[in-house]
PDB file of C-alpha atoms and ligand atoms in Angstrom:
ATOM      1  CA  UNK A   1      25.778 -30.594  46.131  1.00 94.00           C
ATOM      2  CA  UNK A   2      22.942 -29.169  44.033  1.00 97.00           C
ATOM      3  CA  UNK A   3      22.920 -25.402  43.477  1.00 98.00           C
ATOM      4  CA  UNK A   4      19.527 -23.962  42.681  1.00 98.00           C
ATOM      5  CA  UNK A   5      18.980 -20.387  41.463  1.00 98.00           C
ATOM      6  CA  UNK A   6      15.726 -18.983  42.767  1.00 95.00           C
ATOM      7  CA  UNK A   7      14.007 -15.840  41.543  1.00 93.00           C
ATOM      8  CA  UNK A   8      13.539 -13.149  44.151  1.00 86.00           C
ATOM      9  CA  UNK A   9      10.060 -11.656  44.267  1.00 80.00           C
ATOM     10  CA  UNK A  10       6.650 -13.102  43.728  1.00 81.00           C
ATOM     11  CA  UNK A  11       7.693 -16.522  42.382  1.00 90.00           C
ATOM     12  CA  UNK A  12       9.938 -17.150  45.390  1.00 91.00           C
ATOM     13  CA  UNK A  13       7.214 -17.859  47.974  1.00 91.00           C
ATOM     14  CA  UNK A  14       5.370 -20.286  45.726  1.00 94.00           C
ATOM     15  CA  UNK A  15       8.581 -22.071  44.729  1.00 94.00           C
ATOM     16  CA  UNK A  16       9.547 -22.415  48.384  1.00 93.00           C
ATOM     17  CA  UNK A  17       6.181 -23.925  49.247  1.00 94.00           C
ATOM     18  CA  UNK A  18       6.514 -26.414  46.406  1.00 96.00           C
ATOM     19  CA  UNK A  19       9.976 -27.527  47.549  1.00 96.00           C
ATOM     20  CA  UNK A  20       8.767 -27.920  51.120  1.00 95.00           C
ATOM     21  CA  UNK A  21       5.799 -30.009  49.980  1.00 96.00           C
ATOM     22  CA  UNK A  22       8.282 -32.135  48.047  1.00 97.00           C
ATOM     23  CA  UNK A  23       9.886 -32.921  51.398  1.00 95.00           C
ATOM     24  CA  UNK A  24      12.905 -30.607  51.374  1.00 94.00           C
ATOM     25  CA  UNK A  25      13.533 -29.232  54.864  1.00 91.00           C
ATOM     26  CA  UNK A  26      14.037 -25.528  54.208  1.00 89.00           C
ATOM     27  CA  UNK A  27      14.322 -23.418  57.384  1.00 84.00           C
ATOM     28  CA  UNK A  28      11.452 -21.040  58.211  1.00 81.00           C
ATOM     29  CA  UNK A  29      13.677 -17.935  58.100  1.00 78.00           C
ATOM     30  CA  UNK A  30      14.570 -18.742  54.497  1.00 79.00           C
ATOM     31  CA  UNK A  31      12.010 -16.312  53.078  1.00 77.00           C
ATOM     32  CA  UNK A  32      12.867 -13.374  55.364  1.00 81.00           C
ATOM     33  CA  UNK A  33      16.624 -13.532  55.056  1.00 83.00           C
ATOM     34  CA  UNK A  34      18.562 -10.951  53.036  1.00 89.00           C
ATOM     35  CA  UNK A  35      21.297 -13.472  52.333  1.00 91.00           C
ATOM     36  CA  UNK A  36      21.764 -14.136  48.647  1.00 93.00           C
ATOM     37  CA  UNK A  37      23.406 -17.538  49.052  1.00 95.00           C
ATOM     38  CA  UNK A  38      21.921 -20.016  51.499  1.00 93.00           C
ATOM     39  CA  UNK A  39      23.394 -23.433  52.163  1.00 94.00           C
ATOM     40  CA  UNK A  40      21.228 -26.268  53.465  1.00 93.00           C
ATOM     41  CA  UNK A  41      23.839 -28.893  54.418  1.00 93.00           C
ATOM     42  CA  UNK A  42      21.179 -31.378  55.586  1.00 92.00           C
ATOM     43  CA  UNK A  43      19.806 -31.523  52.055  1.00 92.00           C
ATOM     44  CA  UNK A  44      23.145 -31.090  50.314  1.00 94.00           C
ATOM     45  CA  UNK A  45      21.707 -28.035  48.593  1.00 96.00           C
ATOM     46  CA  UNK A  46      22.732 -24.456  47.983  1.00 96.00           C
ATOM     47  CA  UNK A  47      20.252 -21.772  46.966  1.00 96.00           C
ATOM     48  CA  UNK A  48      21.232 -18.576  45.243  1.00 96.00           C
ATOM     49  CA  UNK A  49      18.727 -15.743  45.008  1.00 94.00           C
ATOM     50  CA  UNK A  50      18.693 -13.675  41.841  1.00 95.00           C
ATOM     51  CA  UNK A  51      16.493 -11.417  39.735  1.00 93.00           C
ATOM     52  CA  UNK A  52      14.163 -13.563  37.573  1.00 91.00           C
ATOM     53  CA  UNK A  53      15.867 -12.554  34.322  1.00 91.00           C
ATOM     54  CA  UNK A  54      19.293 -13.414  35.810  1.00 96.00           C
ATOM     55  CA  UNK A  55      18.363 -16.911  37.042  1.00 97.00           C
ATOM     56  CA  UNK A  56      18.734 -18.231  33.501  1.00 97.00           C
ATOM     57  CA  UNK A  57      22.187 -16.641  33.211  1.00 98.00           C
ATOM     58  CA  UNK A  58      23.430 -18.415  36.348  1.00 98.00           C
ATOM     59  CA  UNK A  59      22.120 -21.739  35.069  1.00 98.00           C
ATOM     60  CA  UNK A  60      23.455 -21.209  31.543  1.00 98.00           C
ATOM     61  CA  UNK A  61      26.944 -20.519  32.932  1.00 98.00           C
ATOM     62  CA  UNK A  62      26.733 -23.591  35.150  1.00 98.00           C
ATOM     63  CA  UNK A  63      27.276 -21.743  38.448  1.00 98.00           C
ATOM     64  CA  UNK A  64      23.796 -22.984  39.316  1.00 98.00           C
ATOM     65  CA  UNK A  65      22.802 -26.516  38.311  1.00 98.00           C
ATOM     66  CA  UNK A  66      19.114 -25.756  38.357  1.00 98.00           C
ATOM     67  CA  UNK A  67      16.891 -22.723  38.346  1.00 98.00           C
ATOM     68  CA  UNK A  68      13.277 -21.668  38.540  1.00 98.00           C
ATOM     69  CA  UNK A  69      12.293 -19.312  35.764  1.00 96.00           C
ATOM     70  CA  UNK A  70       9.069 -17.984  34.269  1.00 96.00           C
ATOM     71  CA  UNK A  71       8.178 -19.122  30.760  1.00 97.00           C
ATOM     72  CA  UNK A  72       8.128 -15.406  29.858  1.00 97.00           C
ATOM     73  CA  UNK A  73      11.854 -15.147  30.554  1.00 96.00           C
ATOM     74  CA  UNK A  74      12.554 -18.357  28.624  1.00 97.00           C
ATOM     75  CA  UNK A  75      10.547 -17.143  25.615  1.00 97.00           C
ATOM     76  CA  UNK A  76      12.258 -13.761  25.581  1.00 97.00           C
ATOM     77  CA  UNK A  77      15.801 -15.037  25.231  1.00 92.00           C
ATOM     78  CA  UNK A  78      16.976 -18.259  23.672  1.00 92.00           C
ATOM     79  CA  UNK A  79      19.457 -19.748  26.151  1.00 95.00           C
ATOM     80  CA  UNK A  80      21.452 -22.926  26.453  1.00 96.00           C
ATOM     81  CA  UNK A  81      19.413 -24.530  29.240  1.00 98.00           C
ATOM     82  CA  UNK A  82      16.943 -27.425  29.312  1.00 98.00           C
ATOM     83  CA  UNK A  83      13.416 -26.992  30.553  1.00 98.00           C
ATOM     84  CA  UNK A  84      12.713 -30.002  32.791  1.00 98.00           C
ATOM     85  CA  UNK A  85       9.334 -29.411  34.337  1.00 98.00           C
ATOM     86  CA  UNK A  86       6.326 -27.100  34.298  1.00 98.00           C
ATOM     87  CA  UNK A  87       5.903 -26.289  37.987  1.00 98.00           C
ATOM     88  CA  UNK A  88       2.373 -24.889  37.434  1.00 97.00           C
ATOM     89  CA  UNK A  89       3.073 -22.044  39.851  1.00 97.00           C
ATOM     90  CA  UNK A  90       2.905 -18.262  39.371  1.00 95.00           C
ATOM     91  CA  UNK A  91       0.330 -18.550  36.631  1.00 97.00           C
ATOM     92  CA  UNK A  92      -0.108 -15.400  34.610  1.00 97.00           C
ATOM     93  CA  UNK A  93      -0.115 -14.331  30.969  1.00 98.00           C
ATOM     94  CA  UNK A  94       1.775 -12.140  28.573  1.00 98.00           C
ATOM     95  CA  UNK A  95      -0.667  -9.717  27.047  1.00 98.00           C
ATOM     96  CA  UNK A  96      -1.060  -6.678  24.828  1.00 98.00           C
ATOM     97  CA  UNK A  97      -2.781  -3.811  26.626  1.00 98.00           C
ATOM     98  CA  UNK A  98      -3.513  -0.134  26.178  1.00 98.00           C
ATOM     99  CA  UNK A  99      -6.019   2.642  26.784  1.00 97.00           C
ATOM    100  CA  UNK A 100      -9.637   1.625  26.061  1.00 97.00           C
ATOM    101  CA  UNK A 101     -10.894   2.414  22.548  1.00 89.00           C
ATOM    102  CA  UNK A 102      -7.415   3.400  21.456  1.00 87.00           C
ATOM    103  CA  UNK A 103      -6.116   2.379  18.034  1.00 83.00           C
ATOM    104  CA  UNK A 104      -2.584   1.588  17.048  1.00 81.00           C
ATOM    105  CA  UNK A 105      -1.125   4.788  15.679  1.00 74.00           C
ATOM    106  CA  UNK A 106      -0.965   4.192  11.878  1.00 75.00           C
ATOM    107  CA  UNK A 107       2.210   6.093  11.215  1.00 83.00           C
ATOM    108  CA  UNK A 108       4.594   5.105  13.999  1.00 82.00           C
ATOM    109  CA  UNK A 109       2.933   2.713  16.468  1.00 94.00           C
ATOM    110  CA  UNK A 110       4.978   2.369  19.637  1.00 97.00           C
ATOM    111  CA  UNK A 111       4.973  -0.571  22.020  1.00 98.00           C
ATOM    112  CA  UNK A 112       6.574  -0.326  25.469  1.00 98.00           C
ATOM    113  CA  UNK A 113       7.742  -3.538  27.107  1.00 98.00           C
ATOM    114  CA  UNK A 114      10.231  -5.473  29.217  1.00 97.00           C
ATOM    115  CA  UNK A 115      10.029  -8.171  26.516  1.00 98.00           C
ATOM    116  CA  UNK A 116      11.382  -6.590  23.306  1.00 98.00           C
ATOM    117  CA  UNK A 117      11.915  -9.900  21.473  1.00 98.00           C
ATOM    118  CA  UNK A 118       8.505 -11.377  22.291  1.00 98.00           C
ATOM    119  CA  UNK A 119       6.784  -8.088  21.429  1.00 98.00           C
ATOM    120  CA  UNK A 120       8.544  -7.573  18.110  1.00 97.00           C
ATOM    121  CA  UNK A 121       7.931 -11.118  16.889  1.00 97.00           C
ATOM    122  CA  UNK A 122       4.294 -10.936  17.992  1.00 98.00           C
ATOM    123  CA  UNK A 123       3.593  -7.731  16.068  1.00 96.00           C
ATOM    124  CA  UNK A 124       5.614  -8.968  13.079  1.00 96.00           C
ATOM    125  CA  UNK A 125       3.368 -12.056  12.935  1.00 96.00           C
ATOM    126  CA  UNK A 126       0.344  -9.748  13.056  1.00 94.00           C
ATOM    127  CA  UNK A 127       1.741  -7.857  10.074  1.00 93.00           C
ATOM    128  CA  UNK A 128       2.182  -4.666  12.127  1.00 93.00           C
ATOM    129  CA  UNK A 129       5.390  -2.721  11.958  1.00 93.00           C
ATOM    130  CA  UNK A 130       5.944  -1.178  15.374  1.00 96.00           C
ATOM    131  CA  UNK A 131       8.669   0.641  17.235  1.00 97.00           C
ATOM    132  CA  UNK A 132       9.616  -1.181  20.427  1.00 98.00           C
ATOM    133  CA  UNK A 133      10.392   0.968  23.454  1.00 98.00           C
ATOM    134  CA  UNK A 134      12.246  -1.144  26.036  1.00 98.00           C
ATOM    135  CA  UNK A 135      11.492  -0.348  29.691  1.00 98.00           C
ATOM    136  CA  UNK A 136      12.541  -2.078  32.907  1.00 96.00           C
ATOM    137  CA  UNK A 137       9.346  -1.865  34.950  1.00 94.00           C
ATOM    138  CA  UNK A 138       6.113   0.069  35.621  1.00 97.00           C
ATOM    139  CA  UNK A 139       5.289  -0.564  31.968  1.00 98.00           C
ATOM    140  CA  UNK A 140       1.667   0.486  32.539  1.00 98.00           C
ATOM    141  CA  UNK A 141       2.830   4.106  32.782  1.00 98.00           C
ATOM    142  CA  UNK A 142       3.798   4.273  29.116  1.00 98.00           C
ATOM    143  CA  UNK A 143       0.309   4.684  27.539  1.00 97.00           C
ATOM    144  CA  UNK A 144      -0.791   7.037  30.328  1.00 98.00           C
ATOM    145  CA  UNK A 145       1.917   9.559  29.611  1.00 98.00           C
ATOM    146  CA  UNK A 146       1.947   9.191  25.840  1.00 96.00           C
ATOM    147  CA  UNK A 147       5.137   7.180  25.475  1.00 97.00           C
ATOM    148  CA  UNK A 148       3.446   4.236  23.739  1.00 97.00           C
ATOM    149  CA  UNK A 149       0.161   3.137  22.092  1.00 96.00           C
ATOM    150  CA  UNK A 150       0.412  -0.368  23.481  1.00 97.00           C
ATOM    151  CA  UNK A 151       2.269  -2.303  26.131  1.00 98.00           C
ATOM    152  CA  UNK A 152       3.285  -5.951  26.207  1.00 98.00           C
ATOM    153  CA  UNK A 153       3.491  -7.092  29.801  1.00 98.00           C
ATOM    154  CA  UNK A 154       2.617  -9.710  32.382  1.00 97.00           C
ATOM    155  CA  UNK A 155      -0.971  -9.716  33.632  1.00 98.00           C
ATOM    156  CA  UNK A 156      -1.612 -11.692  36.772  1.00 97.00           C
ATOM    157  CA  UNK A 157      -4.687 -10.527  38.694  1.00 97.00           C
ATOM    158  CA  UNK A 158      -5.328  -7.699  36.229  1.00 98.00           C
ATOM    159  CA  UNK A 159      -5.279  -5.193  39.084  1.00 98.00           C
ATOM    160  CA  UNK A 160      -2.427  -3.065  37.769  1.00 98.00           C
ATOM    161  CA  UNK A 161      -4.165  -2.637  34.403  1.00 98.00           C
ATOM    162  CA  UNK A 162      -7.505  -1.831  36.047  1.00 98.00           C
ATOM    163  CA  UNK A 163      -6.140   0.673  38.543  1.00 98.00           C
ATOM    164  CA  UNK A 164      -4.368   2.488  35.734  1.00 98.00           C
ATOM    165  CA  UNK A 165      -7.413   2.545  33.452  1.00 98.00           C
ATOM    166  CA  UNK A 166      -5.952   0.169  30.872  1.00 98.00           C
ATOM    167  CA  UNK A 167      -7.550  -2.787  29.095  1.00 98.00           C
ATOM    168  CA  UNK A 168      -6.178  -6.050  27.792  1.00 98.00           C
ATOM    169  CA  UNK A 169      -6.498  -6.510  24.022  1.00 97.00           C
ATOM    170  CA  UNK A 170      -4.877  -9.859  23.288  1.00 97.00           C
ATOM    171  CA  UNK A 171      -3.153 -12.677  25.109  1.00 98.00           C
ATOM    172  CA  UNK A 172       0.219 -13.615  23.639  1.00 98.00           C
ATOM    173  CA  UNK A 173       1.049 -16.603  25.865  1.00 98.00           C
ATOM    174  CA  UNK A 174       0.099 -18.238  29.128  1.00 98.00           C
ATOM    175  CA  UNK A 175       2.969 -18.259  31.592  1.00 98.00           C
ATOM    176  CA  UNK A 176       3.961 -20.531  34.479  1.00 98.00           C
ATOM    177  CA  UNK A 177       7.279 -21.145  36.231  1.00 98.00           C
ATOM    178  CA  UNK A 178       9.567 -23.872  34.925  1.00 98.00           C
ATOM    179  CA  UNK A 179      12.412 -25.894  36.396  1.00 98.00           C
ATOM    180  CA  UNK A 180      15.471 -25.432  34.191  1.00 98.00           C
ATOM    181  CA  UNK A 181      18.804 -27.229  34.231  1.00 98.00           C
ATOM    182  CA  UNK A 182      22.320 -26.689  32.931  1.00 98.00           C
ATOM    183  CA  UNK A 183      22.968 -29.413  30.312  1.00 98.00           C
ATOM    184  CA  UNK A 184      26.371 -30.387  31.778  1.00 98.00           C
ATOM    185  CA  UNK A 185      25.002 -30.507  35.350  1.00 98.00           C
ATOM    186  CA  UNK A 186      22.244 -32.753  34.107  1.00 98.00           C
ATOM    187  CA  UNK A 187      24.800 -35.233  32.818  1.00 98.00           C
ATOM    188  CA  UNK A 188      26.998 -35.065  35.934  1.00 98.00           C
ATOM    189  CA  UNK A 189      24.310 -35.001  38.627  1.00 97.00           C
ATOM    190  CA  UNK A 190      21.502 -36.852  36.885  1.00 97.00           C
ATOM    191  CA  UNK A 191      20.551 -39.030  39.869  1.00 97.00           C
ATOM    192  CA  UNK A 192      20.063 -36.152  42.283  1.00 96.00           C
ATOM    193  CA  UNK A 193      18.289 -34.064  39.666  1.00 98.00           C
ATOM    194  CA  UNK A 194      15.972 -36.905  38.637  1.00 97.00           C
ATOM    195  CA  UNK A 195      15.064 -37.411  42.279  1.00 97.00           C
ATOM    196  CA  UNK A 196      14.174 -33.730  42.666  1.00 97.00           C
ATOM    197  CA  UNK A 197      12.109 -33.855  39.468  1.00 98.00           C
ATOM    198  CA  UNK A 198      10.278 -36.984  40.654  1.00 98.00           C
ATOM    199  CA  UNK A 199       9.476 -35.477  44.024  1.00 97.00           C
ATOM    200  CA  UNK A 200       8.261 -32.220  42.478  1.00 98.00           C
ATOM    201  CA  UNK A 201       6.222 -34.072  39.854  1.00 98.00           C
ATOM    202  CA  UNK A 202       4.417 -35.989  42.606  1.00 98.00           C
ATOM    203  CA  UNK A 203       3.518 -32.747  44.409  1.00 97.00           C
ATOM    204  CA  UNK A 204       2.335 -31.068  41.204  1.00 96.00           C
ATOM    205  CA  UNK A 205       0.212 -34.097  40.284  1.00 95.00           C
ATOM    206  CA  UNK A 206      -1.513 -34.057  43.671  1.00 89.00           C
TER     207      UNK A 206
HETATM  208  C1  LIG B   1       4.253  -7.208  37.122  1.00 88.55           C
HETATM  209  C2  LIG B   1       3.802  -6.868  35.740  1.00 88.55           C
HETATM  210  C3  LIG B   1       2.604  -5.986  35.986  1.00 88.55           C
HETATM  211  C4  LIG B   1       2.017  -6.563  37.246  1.00 88.55           C
HETATM  212  C5  LIG B   1       0.843  -7.443  36.920  1.00 88.55           C
HETATM  213  O1  LIG B   1       5.026  -6.174  37.594  1.00 88.55           O
HETATM  214  O2  LIG B   1       4.832  -6.236  35.018  1.00 88.55           O
HETATM  215  O3  LIG B   1       2.991  -4.661  36.176  1.00 88.55           O
HETATM  216  O4  LIG B   1       3.048  -7.355  37.857  1.00 88.55           O
HETATM  217  O5  LIG B   1       0.236  -7.986  38.072  1.00 88.55           O
HETATM  218  P1  LIG B   1      -1.327  -7.825  38.338  1.00 88.55           P
HETATM  219  O6  LIG B   1      -2.052  -8.188  37.067  1.00 88.55           O
HETATM  220  O7  LIG B   1      -1.603  -8.815  39.442  1.00 88.55           O
HETATM  221  O8  LIG B   1      -1.595  -6.420  38.754  1.00 88.55           O
HETATM  222  P2  LIG B   1       5.965  -6.287  38.862  1.00 88.55           P
HETATM  223  O9  LIG B   1       5.171  -6.108  40.110  1.00 88.55           O
HETATM  224  O10 LIG B   1       6.747  -7.529  38.772  1.00 88.55           O
HETATM  225  O11 LIG B   1       6.881  -5.012  38.735  1.00 88.55           O
HETATM  226  P3  LIG B   1       7.448  -4.171  37.507  1.00 88.55           P
HETATM  227  O12 LIG B   1       6.421  -3.129  37.219  1.00 88.55           O
HETATM  228  O13 LIG B   1       8.701  -3.606  38.051  1.00 88.55           O
HETATM  229  O14 LIG B   1       7.668  -5.088  36.340  1.00 88.55           O
END
């Protein structure tokens, strides 16, 4: 059986559609269910539903053979998983944003983010010494209430920035979802995994 860790939230719907187009018969109630582990015996598959950042952990520990994870998550933490395929879904970007016409505070510039590693290496490369303020969500609040001069966050439609009066200054990286695999699973279940990759590749190409 193949166990696949899927991210709950916005990637989920697009990933589901991709798997269905690849010919996997996933039941219609799949998306609405609150179950966190769903077996599809007809396909010899098990899905586990996890927070995007945790998908990689399940795959790294081998309790899931495969996972779907955003490139943002893969860039943030170096993990012992292989990236097999760019699924070209959930396209967005990692960007630096802040209040319009605002400058980086010269003395102690602060950057709020869910991506402390990406943010610190980005600003280090720019020659800026900044203090990173890690947050778990609603990052756009930070400049509005004076917690940070800049944020590093995901921009998808740009609506959250706009509605909060923020502007994007620089793009750090373009982001799409990737299929990742546990290295041991890939050795043990290579035939099944290669078949999944082939079927997904055909859908992506079309
Ligand atoms: C993400 C991201 C931005 C928003 C961008 O947040 O962190 O806040 O989506 O999307 P947009 O450009 O289409 O507006 P998410 O909804 O995942 O929640 P979070 O604030 O808890 O991170």
